Short mmCIF file of C-alpha atoms and ligand atoms in Angstrom, two decimals:
data_model
loop_
_atom_site.label_atom_id
_atom_site.label_comp_id
_atom_site.label_asym_id
_atom_site.label_seq_id
_atom_site.Cartn_x
_atom_site.Cartn_y
_atom_site.Cartn_z
CA UNK A 989 60.78 -12.38 128.35
CA UNK A 990 64.88 -10.48 127.07
CA UNK A 991 64.52 -6.43 127.83
CA UNK A 992 66.10 -4.81 124.75
CA UNK A 993 68.00 -1.54 125.82
CA UNK A 994 69.51 0.70 122.84
CA UNK A 995 73.51 2.25 123.46
CA UNK A 996 74.93 4.70 121.37
CA UNK A 997 76.71 6.43 119.79
CA UNK A 998 77.35 9.47 117.29
CA UNK A 999 80.18 10.42 115.53
CA UNK A 1000 81.37 13.30 112.68
CA UNK A 1001 83.83 14.62 110.92
CA UNK A 1002 84.41 17.70 108.56
CA UNK A 1003 85.88 15.15 106.23
CA UNK A 1004 89.73 16.52 104.41
CA UNK A 1005 87.29 18.42 100.95
CA UNK A 1006 85.46 20.64 102.44
CA UNK A 1007 84.99 23.64 105.05
CA UNK A 1008 82.47 22.83 106.92
CA UNK A 1009 79.76 19.84 107.63
CA UNK A 1010 76.73 20.73 105.98
CA UNK A 1011 75.29 16.83 108.10
CA UNK A 1012 73.66 16.61 111.61
CA UNK A 1013 73.52 13.65 113.48
CA UNK A 1014 71.68 12.58 117.88
CA UNK A 1015 71.81 9.45 119.50
CA UNK A 1016 69.60 9.00 122.48
CA UNK A 1017 68.25 5.60 124.33
CA UNK A 1018 64.74 5.34 121.47
CA UNK A 1019 65.99 8.15 119.16
CA UNK A 1020 69.36 7.54 116.36
CA UNK A 1021 68.53 10.21 113.42
CA UNK A 1022 72.31 11.40 110.32
CA UNK A 1023 70.56 14.71 108.16
CA UNK A 1024 72.87 15.07 105.67
CA UNK A 1025 72.10 18.49 104.18
CA UNK A 1026 72.28 19.65 100.99
CA UNK A 1027 72.47 22.77 98.87
CA UNK A 1028 75.46 24.51 99.35
CA UNK A 1029 77.71 26.02 102.10
CA UNK A 1030 74.93 28.82 101.79
CA UNK A 1031 72.24 26.31 103.81
CA UNK A 1032 72.79 23.24 103.58
CA UNK A 1033 73.88 22.70 107.57
CA UNK A 1034 70.68 25.12 108.50
CA UNK A 1035 68.23 22.07 106.37
CA UNK A 1036 70.00 19.40 108.71
CA UNK A 1037 70.17 21.34 111.35
CA UNK A 1038 66.12 22.37 111.42
CA UNK A 1039 64.99 19.11 111.14
CA UNK A 1040 67.31 17.52 113.56
CA UNK A 1041 65.73 20.03 115.84
CA UNK A 1042 61.97 18.73 114.72
CA UNK A 1043 62.75 15.95 114.40
CA UNK A 1044 64.38 15.50 117.52
CA UNK A 1045 61.58 16.69 119.59
CA UNK A 1046 60.29 13.65 119.32
CA UNK A 1047 62.44 11.41 121.49
CA UNK A 1048 60.33 12.21 124.91
CA UNK A 1049 57.89 9.54 126.05
CA UNK A 1050 56.09 8.44 123.29
CA UNK A 1051 51.66 8.82 123.67
CA UNK A 1052 51.16 7.00 120.32
CA UNK A 1053 52.34 4.26 118.33
CA UNK A 1054 55.99 5.42 117.00
CA UNK A 1055 55.17 5.08 113.54
CA UNK A 1056 52.77 8.21 113.61
CA UNK A 1057 54.24 10.00 116.51
CA UNK A 1058 57.69 9.95 113.46
CA UNK A 1059 55.84 11.33 110.85
CA UNK A 1060 53.99 14.32 112.60
CA UNK A 1061 57.70 15.01 113.40
CA UNK A 1062 59.25 14.24 110.23
CA UNK A 1063 56.32 16.08 108.27
CA UNK A 1064 57.09 18.60 110.72
CA UNK A 1065 60.72 19.00 110.12
CA UNK A 1066 59.22 19.53 105.78
CA UNK A 1067 57.38 22.17 106.35
CA UNK A 1068 60.49 23.53 108.99
CA UNK A 1069 62.32 23.93 105.73
CA UNK A 1070 59.55 25.70 104.47
CA UNK A 1071 58.82 28.74 106.07
CA UNK A 1072 62.64 29.08 106.33
CA UNK A 1073 62.83 29.28 102.37
CA UNK A 1074 59.86 31.30 102.34
CA UNK A 1075 60.93 33.21 104.57
CA UNK A 1076 64.56 34.33 103.13
CA UNK A 1077 64.49 32.86 98.81
CA UNK A 1078 68.92 33.39 99.96
CA UNK A 1079 68.82 29.69 101.05
CA UNK A 1080 65.96 28.42 98.19
CA UNK A 1081 67.55 24.66 97.00
CA UNK A 1082 68.73 24.15 100.21
CA UNK A 1083 67.31 20.45 101.38
CA UNK A 1084 68.76 17.52 103.69
CA UNK A 1085 68.70 12.97 103.73
CA UNK A 1086 66.61 12.08 106.91
CA UNK A 1087 67.50 8.33 108.05
CA UNK A 1088 65.96 8.55 111.44
CA UNK A 1089 65.35 5.09 113.91
CA UNK A 1090 62.26 5.61 116.65
CA UNK A 1091 63.48 2.96 119.95
CA UNK A 1092 59.76 1.85 121.34
CA UNK A 1093 60.66 -0.25 123.49
CA UNK A 1094 60.43 -3.74 121.46
CA UNK A 1095 60.27 -2.67 118.10
CA UNK A 1096 61.86 0.49 116.01
CA UNK A 1097 60.06 3.37 113.47
CA UNK A 1098 62.30 3.65 110.95
CA UNK A 1099 62.24 7.02 108.53
CA UNK A 1100 64.42 7.27 105.55
CA UNK A 1101 64.93 9.97 102.95
CA UNK A 1102 67.03 10.82 100.13
CA UNK A 1103 70.38 8.52 99.71
CA UNK A 1104 71.78 8.62 103.44
CA UNK A 1105 72.41 4.84 105.06
CA UNK A 1106 70.75 2.70 107.34
CA UNK A 1107 72.17 -1.05 108.19
CA UNK A 1108 71.82 -3.92 110.64
CA UNK A 1109 74.86 -6.03 111.71
CA UNK A 1110 73.83 -9.05 113.15
CA UNK A 1111 75.54 -12.41 113.26
CA UNK A 1112 78.47 -10.81 111.79
CA UNK A 1113 77.30 -10.03 108.78
CA UNK A 1114 75.65 -7.06 106.91
CA UNK A 1115 72.88 -5.48 105.92
CA UNK A 1116 71.99 -2.09 103.37
CA UNK A 1117 68.46 -1.56 105.43
CA UNK A 1118 67.97 1.36 104.06
CA UNK A 1119 67.08 1.70 99.21
CA UNK A 1120 68.61 5.14 98.32
CA UNK A 1121 66.71 7.33 96.70
CA UNK A 1122 69.38 7.94 94.24
CA UNK A 1123 69.80 7.80 90.16
CA UNK A 1124 72.08 5.50 90.46
CA UNK A 1125 69.60 3.15 93.07
CA UNK A 1126 67.02 3.72 90.41
CA UNK A 1127 68.89 2.16 87.61
CA UNK A 1128 70.00 -0.62 89.57
CA UNK A 1129 66.61 -1.36 90.42
CA UNK A 1130 65.97 -2.09 87.08
CA UNK A 1131 68.48 -3.95 86.23
CA UNK A 1132 70.91 -1.05 84.22
CA UNK A 1133 74.01 -1.32 86.70
CA UNK A 1134 75.24 -3.14 88.79
CA UNK A 1135 75.63 -2.32 92.56
CA UNK A 1136 79.75 -2.15 91.65
CA UNK A 1137 79.15 -0.07 88.76
CA UNK A 1138 77.17 2.66 90.42
CA UNK A 1139 79.93 2.52 93.76
CA UNK A 1140 82.00 4.74 90.46
CA UNK A 1141 79.60 5.83 88.55
CA UNK A 1142 80.27 9.95 88.54
CA UNK A 1143 76.18 10.42 88.90
CA UNK A 1144 75.86 8.65 92.01
CA UNK A 1145 75.04 11.32 95.07
CA UNK A 1146 72.49 12.93 92.54
CA UNK A 1147 69.60 12.54 94.38
CA UNK A 1148 65.63 11.50 93.13
CA UNK A 1149 64.23 12.45 96.51
CA UNK A 1150 65.48 14.72 99.71
CA UNK A 1151 63.03 16.74 102.26
CA UNK A 1152 63.09 20.13 100.66
CA UNK A 1153 60.02 21.97 102.58
CA UNK A 1154 57.23 20.66 99.34
CA UNK A 1155 54.91 18.80 99.99
CA UNK A 1156 55.97 16.60 96.84
CA UNK A 1157 59.38 14.23 98.74
CA UNK A 1158 57.23 11.89 100.84
CA UNK A 1159 59.76 9.69 103.47
CA UNK A 1160 59.21 6.21 103.43
CA UNK A 1161 58.73 5.05 106.76
CA UNK A 1162 58.59 1.40 107.51
CA UNK A 1163 58.65 -1.50 111.24
CA UNK A 1164 61.68 -3.04 112.16
CA UNK A 1165 62.07 -5.25 115.18
CA UNK A 1166 65.60 -5.91 115.85
CA UNK A 1167 67.09 -8.76 117.61
CA UNK A 1168 69.36 -9.67 120.80
CA UNK A 1169 72.57 -7.51 119.97
CA UNK A 1170 71.94 -6.01 116.86
CA UNK A 1171 74.15 -2.82 115.74
CA UNK A 1172 71.90 -0.22 113.75
CA UNK A 1173 74.12 2.04 111.82
CA UNK A 1174 72.86 5.48 110.39
CA UNK A 1175 75.73 7.18 108.59
CA UNK A 1176 76.23 9.90 105.20
CA UNK A 1177 76.94 9.26 101.61
CA UNK A 1178 80.55 10.41 102.84
CA UNK A 1179 80.57 7.21 104.90
CA UNK A 1180 79.20 4.82 102.31
CA UNK A 1181 81.28 6.57 99.40
CA UNK A 1182 84.33 6.11 101.29
CA UNK A 1183 83.68 2.49 101.65
CA UNK A 1184 83.05 -0.34 101.07
CA UNK A 1185 80.57 -2.94 102.85
CA UNK A 1186 83.05 -5.59 103.59
CA UNK A 1187 85.09 -2.37 105.37
CA UNK A 1188 81.77 -1.11 107.56
CA UNK A 1189 81.38 -4.87 108.24
CA UNK A 1190 85.16 -5.13 109.17
CA UNK A 1191 85.05 -2.31 111.41
CA UNK A 1192 81.68 -3.08 112.77
CA UNK A 1193 82.26 -6.42 114.28
CA UNK A 1194 84.47 -3.99 116.83
CA UNK A 1195 84.34 -4.79 120.36
CA UNK A 1196 83.11 -1.25 121.64
CA UNK A 1197 80.34 1.45 119.29
CA UNK A 1198 82.29 3.69 119.86
CA UNK A 1199 85.54 2.06 118.48
CA UNK A 1200 83.45 1.18 115.36
CA UNK A 1201 82.16 4.63 114.57
CA UNK A 1202 85.78 6.23 115.36
CA UNK A 1203 86.74 3.24 113.08
CA UNK A 1204 84.48 3.76 110.42
CA UNK A 1205 85.25 7.74 110.36
CA UNK A 1206 89.17 6.66 109.93
CA UNK A 1207 88.30 4.98 107.35
CA UNK A 1208 86.08 7.08 105.31
CA UNK A 1209 88.98 9.91 105.79
CA UNK A 1210 91.53 7.14 104.69
CA UNK A 1211 89.98 6.38 101.58
CA UNK A 1212 89.99 10.16 100.50
CA UNK A 1213 87.52 12.24 102.62
CA UNK A 1214 85.29 14.01 100.01
CA UNK A 1215 82.89 15.25 101.68
CA UNK A 1216 81.11 15.15 105.64
CA UNK A 1217 81.19 12.09 107.68
CA UNK A 1218 78.93 11.41 109.77
CA UNK A 1219 77.92 7.91 111.49
CA UNK A 1220 75.16 6.80 114.50
CA UNK A 1221 75.23 2.79 115.26
CA UNK A 1222 72.90 1.50 118.41
CA UNK A 1223 73.19 -1.54 120.13
CA UNK A 1224 70.14 -3.95 121.18
CA UNK A 1225 71.14 -4.70 124.32
CA UNK A 1226 70.23 -6.39 127.59
CA UNK A 1227 68.35 -4.17 129.47
CA UNK A 1228 69.42 -5.28 133.12
CA UNK A 1229 73.46 -5.02 131.03
CA UNK A 1230 73.13 -1.40 130.35
CA UNK A 1231 75.06 0.44 132.81
CA UNK A 1232 78.20 -2.03 132.24
CA UNK A 1233 80.57 -0.59 130.36
CA UNK A 1234 80.92 2.64 132.01
CA UNK A 1235 83.36 3.70 129.53
CA UNK A 1236 81.05 4.20 126.74
CA UNK A 1237 80.11 8.42 125.43
CA UNK A 1238 76.80 6.71 126.53
CA UNK A 1239 77.04 5.78 129.67
CA UNK A 1240 76.15 9.93 131.40
CA UNK A 1241 73.14 8.56 129.33
CA UNK A 1242 72.71 11.88 127.52
CA UNK A 1243 72.01 12.63 123.82
CA UNK A 1244 74.19 13.35 121.79
CA UNK A 1245 74.81 15.54 118.71
CA UNK A 1246 76.57 15.92 116.30
CA UNK A 1247 78.02 18.89 113.35
CA UNK A 1248 76.03 21.11 112.84
CA UNK A 1249 73.18 20.75 114.53
CA UNK A 1250 75.05 20.97 117.06
CA UNK A 1251 77.20 24.59 115.39
CA UNK A 1252 73.78 26.30 115.54
CA UNK A 1253 73.41 27.94 112.55
CA UNK A 1254 72.16 30.71 111.22
CA UNK A 1255 70.97 31.29 107.85
CA UNK A 1256 72.89 33.68 105.34
CA UNK A 1257 71.27 36.44 103.63
CA UNK A 1258 72.19 38.56 101.63
CA UNK A 1259 72.52 41.41 103.91
CA UNK A 1260 74.85 39.38 106.40
CA UNK A 1261 77.97 39.26 104.18
CA UNK A 1262 79.87 36.25 105.03
CA UNK A 1263 83.50 36.74 103.41
CA UNK A 1264 84.68 32.48 103.97
CA UNK A 1265 81.31 31.69 103.09
CA UNK A 1266 80.82 33.76 100.30
CA UNK A 1267 84.31 32.66 98.39
CA UNK A 1268 82.80 29.06 99.16
CA UNK A 1269 80.37 28.87 97.15
CA UNK A 1270 82.51 30.85 94.15
CA UNK A 1271 83.99 27.78 94.13
CA UNK A 1272 81.04 25.43 92.84
CA UNK A 1273 80.34 23.15 95.64
CA UNK A 1274 79.51 19.95 94.60
CA UNK A 1275 76.64 20.44 96.91
CA UNK A 1276 74.51 22.83 95.53
CA UNK A 1277 73.69 20.52 92.55
CA UNK A 1278 73.21 17.36 94.03
CA UNK A 1279 69.43 17.58 94.05
CA UNK A 1280 69.31 17.88 90.49
CA UNK A 1281 65.84 20.04 89.60
CA UNK A 1282 66.16 21.83 92.40
CA UNK A 1283 69.22 24.96 91.63
CA UNK A 1284 69.45 27.31 93.80
CA UNK A 1285 68.38 30.47 91.80
CA UNK A 1286 70.84 33.00 91.93
CA UNK A 1287 73.63 30.96 90.56
CA UNK A 1288 71.17 29.66 88.32
CA UNK A 1289 70.79 32.74 87.23
CA UNK A 1290 74.43 34.24 86.97
CA UNK A 1291 75.63 31.20 85.12
CA UNK A 1292 72.92 31.88 82.47
CA UNK A 1293 74.56 35.51 82.38
CA UNK A 1294 77.89 34.51 82.28
CA UNK A 1295 76.75 31.77 79.67
CA UNK A 1296 74.64 35.12 77.39
CA UNK A 1297 77.84 37.51 77.57
CA UNK A 1298 79.28 34.39 76.21
CA UNK A 1299 77.55 33.97 73.94
CA UNK A 1300 77.59 37.22 72.92
CA UNK A 1301 80.45 37.58 73.05
CA UNK A 1302 81.25 35.32 70.82
CA UNK A 1303 79.02 36.98 68.01
CA UNK A 1304 80.28 39.85 68.51
CA UNK A 1305 83.85 38.50 67.40
CA UNK A 1306 82.16 36.26 64.49
CA UNK A 1307 80.27 40.17 63.41
CA UNK A 1308 83.33 42.31 63.38
CA UNK A 1309 85.63 39.72 61.81
CA UNK A 1310 82.81 39.12 59.06
CA UNK A 1311 82.30 42.03 58.08
CA UNK A 1312 86.63 43.11 58.19
CA UNK A 1313 86.27 40.04 55.30
CA UNK A 1314 83.80 41.86 53.39
CA UNK A 1315 86.25 45.65 53.78
CA UNK A 1316 88.05 43.72 51.93
CA UNK A 1317 86.01 42.16 48.45
CA UNK A 1318 85.95 43.90 45.27
CA UNK A 1319 83.51 44.22 43.43
CA UNK A 1320 82.42 46.62 39.14
CA UNK A 1321 78.93 47.95 38.87
CA UNK A 1322 77.24 50.96 37.95
CA UNK A 1323 77.03 54.25 39.80
CA UNK A 1324 74.84 57.24 38.39
CA UNK A 1325 75.21 55.69 35.11
CA UNK A 1326 79.59 55.36 34.81
CA UNK A 1327 81.24 52.35 36.10
CA UNK A 1328 82.71 51.83 39.66
CA UNK A 1329 84.84 50.23 41.87
CA UNK A 1330 83.31 48.94 44.70
CA UNK A 1331 85.10 47.66 48.15
CA UNK A 1332 82.92 45.68 49.50
CA UNK A 1333 80.19 42.74 49.13
CA UNK A 1334 77.38 42.84 46.09
CA UNK A 1335 74.73 42.69 48.85
CA UNK A 1336 73.70 44.47 51.70
CA UNK A 1337 72.31 43.52 55.00
CA UNK A 1338 69.57 45.11 56.66
CA UNK A 1339 70.60 48.28 58.46
CA UNK A 1340 74.36 47.79 57.57
CA UNK A 1341 76.06 49.08 54.56
CA UNK A 1342 78.73 46.43 53.65
CA UNK A 1343 79.68 48.50 49.43
CA UNK A 1344 80.76 51.75 49.05
CA UNK A 1345 82.19 53.18 45.90
CA UNK A 1346 86.21 52.59 45.62
CA UNK A 1347 86.83 54.99 42.91
CA UNK A 1348 83.98 56.15 40.18
CA UNK A 1349 85.35 56.28 35.95
CA UNK A 1350 84.58 57.75 32.80
CA UNK A 1351 82.95 55.07 31.55
CA UNK A 1352 78.99 55.44 30.47
CA UNK A 1353 76.76 53.08 30.94
CA UNK A 1354 75.33 53.70 28.41
CA UNK A 1355 77.64 53.61 26.08
CA UNK A 1356 78.50 49.28 26.73
CA UNK A 1357 77.46 46.67 24.99
CA UNK A 1358 74.28 45.23 25.80
CA UNK A 1359 75.27 42.28 27.29
CA UNK A 1360 77.94 44.35 29.30
CA UNK A 1361 75.88 46.45 30.39
CA UNK A 1362 73.92 43.81 32.18
CA UNK A 1363 76.65 42.26 33.65
CA UNK A 1364 77.60 46.05 35.45
CA UNK A 1365 74.43 46.65 37.02
CA UNK A 1366 74.92 42.70 38.28
CA UNK A 1367 78.16 43.20 39.40
CA UNK A 1368 80.99 41.96 38.63
CA UNK A 1369 83.06 40.39 41.27
CA UNK A 1370 86.65 40.46 41.52
CA UNK A 1371 89.19 38.38 44.09
CA UNK A 1372 91.27 42.26 44.03
CA UNK A 1373 91.47 45.98 43.38
CA UNK A 1374 93.94 45.22 40.41
CA UNK A 1375 91.80 42.60 39.22
CA UNK A 1376 88.56 45.32 38.74
CA UNK A 1377 91.47 48.15 37.68
CA UNK A 1378 92.11 46.04 34.58
CA UNK A 1379 88.02 45.68 33.92
CA UNK A 1380 87.63 48.85 34.58
CA UNK A 1381 90.35 49.16 31.18
CA UNK A 1382 89.24 46.45 29.62
CA UNK A 1383 85.51 48.03 28.99
CA UNK A 1384 87.07 51.47 28.11
CA UNK A 1385 89.11 50.22 25.33
CA UNK A 1386 85.60 48.00 24.47
CA UNK A 1387 83.73 50.92 23.64
CA UNK A 1388 86.41 53.15 21.73
CA UNK A 1389 87.32 50.49 18.57
CA UNK A 1390 87.89 53.50 16.59
CA UNK A 1391 88.15 57.00 16.26
CA UNK A 1392 85.56 57.66 13.47
CA UNK A 1393 86.72 59.90 10.27
CA UNK A 1394 85.89 63.85 10.45
CA UNK A 1395 84.02 64.20 7.77
CA UNK A 1396 84.06 67.34 6.21
CA UNK A 1397 80.78 69.26 6.84
CA UNK A 1398 78.87 69.53 3.00
CA UNK A 1399 79.13 73.59 2.61
CA UNK A 1400 75.75 74.60 1.95
CA UNK A 1401 73.86 75.32 -1.54
CA UNK A 1402 72.39 79.04 -1.82
CA UNK A 1403 70.77 77.28 -4.82
CA UNK A 1404 69.01 74.55 -3.06
CA UNK A 1405 65.35 75.27 -2.22
CA UNK A 1406 65.32 75.89 1.46
CA UNK A 1407 65.37 71.69 3.81
CA UNK A 1408 61.50 72.22 4.83
CA UNK A 1409 60.61 72.73 8.58
CA UNK A 1410 60.03 70.23 10.24
CA UNK A 1411 56.46 69.29 10.12
CA UNK A 1412 55.85 71.36 6.65
CA UNK A 1413 54.58 69.98 3.79
CA UNK A 1414 57.20 70.62 0.87
CA UNK A 1415 55.03 72.31 -2.32
CA UNK A 1416 55.05 70.59 -5.02
CA1 CA B 91 77.23 14.09 102.11
#
């Protein structure tokens, strides 16, 4: 029976758009891992490197079943993220994808969480082994979206599951039986978003895995390089022929660590201001929004405050213009028993007076006809001050129709009996 062994290579590139690398990659003759960190510039690199640091502990002589051993370290990685988040709320919302393959000498134990991918090249044909834990993949599964549409969907990077330091996002575990000549590619979405399966297949068939990895990174950059791009390749060869290609990067037998995990990032707290990182965060890194339910609370509250301020300003402006408008209106109504012209509107908002007397006339309301009195008490709306003055004039005219003719007071007749005093009964 052929004894299989693993050749390996890990390569990463920050890409053309991002300021730092939040991916971590690992490759050894036992273990292949890709972790794509998220949580913005604040913590994505920390999440992927810490998770990878916990998982690579399984890269040793195995005592247990490989799948159980892998599960133990993946869960330890998750707890590690949970502890970091609990210790420093500034990194809340960070997380990472996990794609890991552990070789036990016969087969691979596989862990998958998120949208990093595992592909297999066998007999020149590429097959995607993993199923993305993404919103668009769920639409593809339901038959609502084709795979081609999913590739260009605006929300294609929105994850439904990722390692977040919580106990509600478990990884998928499975066994995988390799064959001689198989090549396995683990990659972050920085590759799969930029390079289609046909091009990945062509690149993977290159004679050496080192060249294949370089070619894949080159294609991702050529395709736009929007994201960090990480590729880890494992190749199944005969154990006896493992040393045949001394020019390969794995010829020294040492593990390869790339990306954030090789930089050993530290948590950035509020006390340790990092100008570079804070400017990157201000630009609203789309990676911060990848896991929708867990936007970092700091930015969420700042956005809320900005939103509320904008709403308050709009309401303030509307009220101000509204008040200005009321102060250009006039109406005629009663004021202390006389007819007056008011500026404003004939209504009040609680707490705000929207009218005041502009001019008071000498027209007494009691002198007006009943229907006029009623009108004045209700208030007569007009379109201008001139019209208001005209109405007052008309009212004044209506109560002074004709000056009564003076009637001479008759002289008292001394012969006439005195008029009886009020309440006095006249004498018979
Ligand atoms: Ca990514």
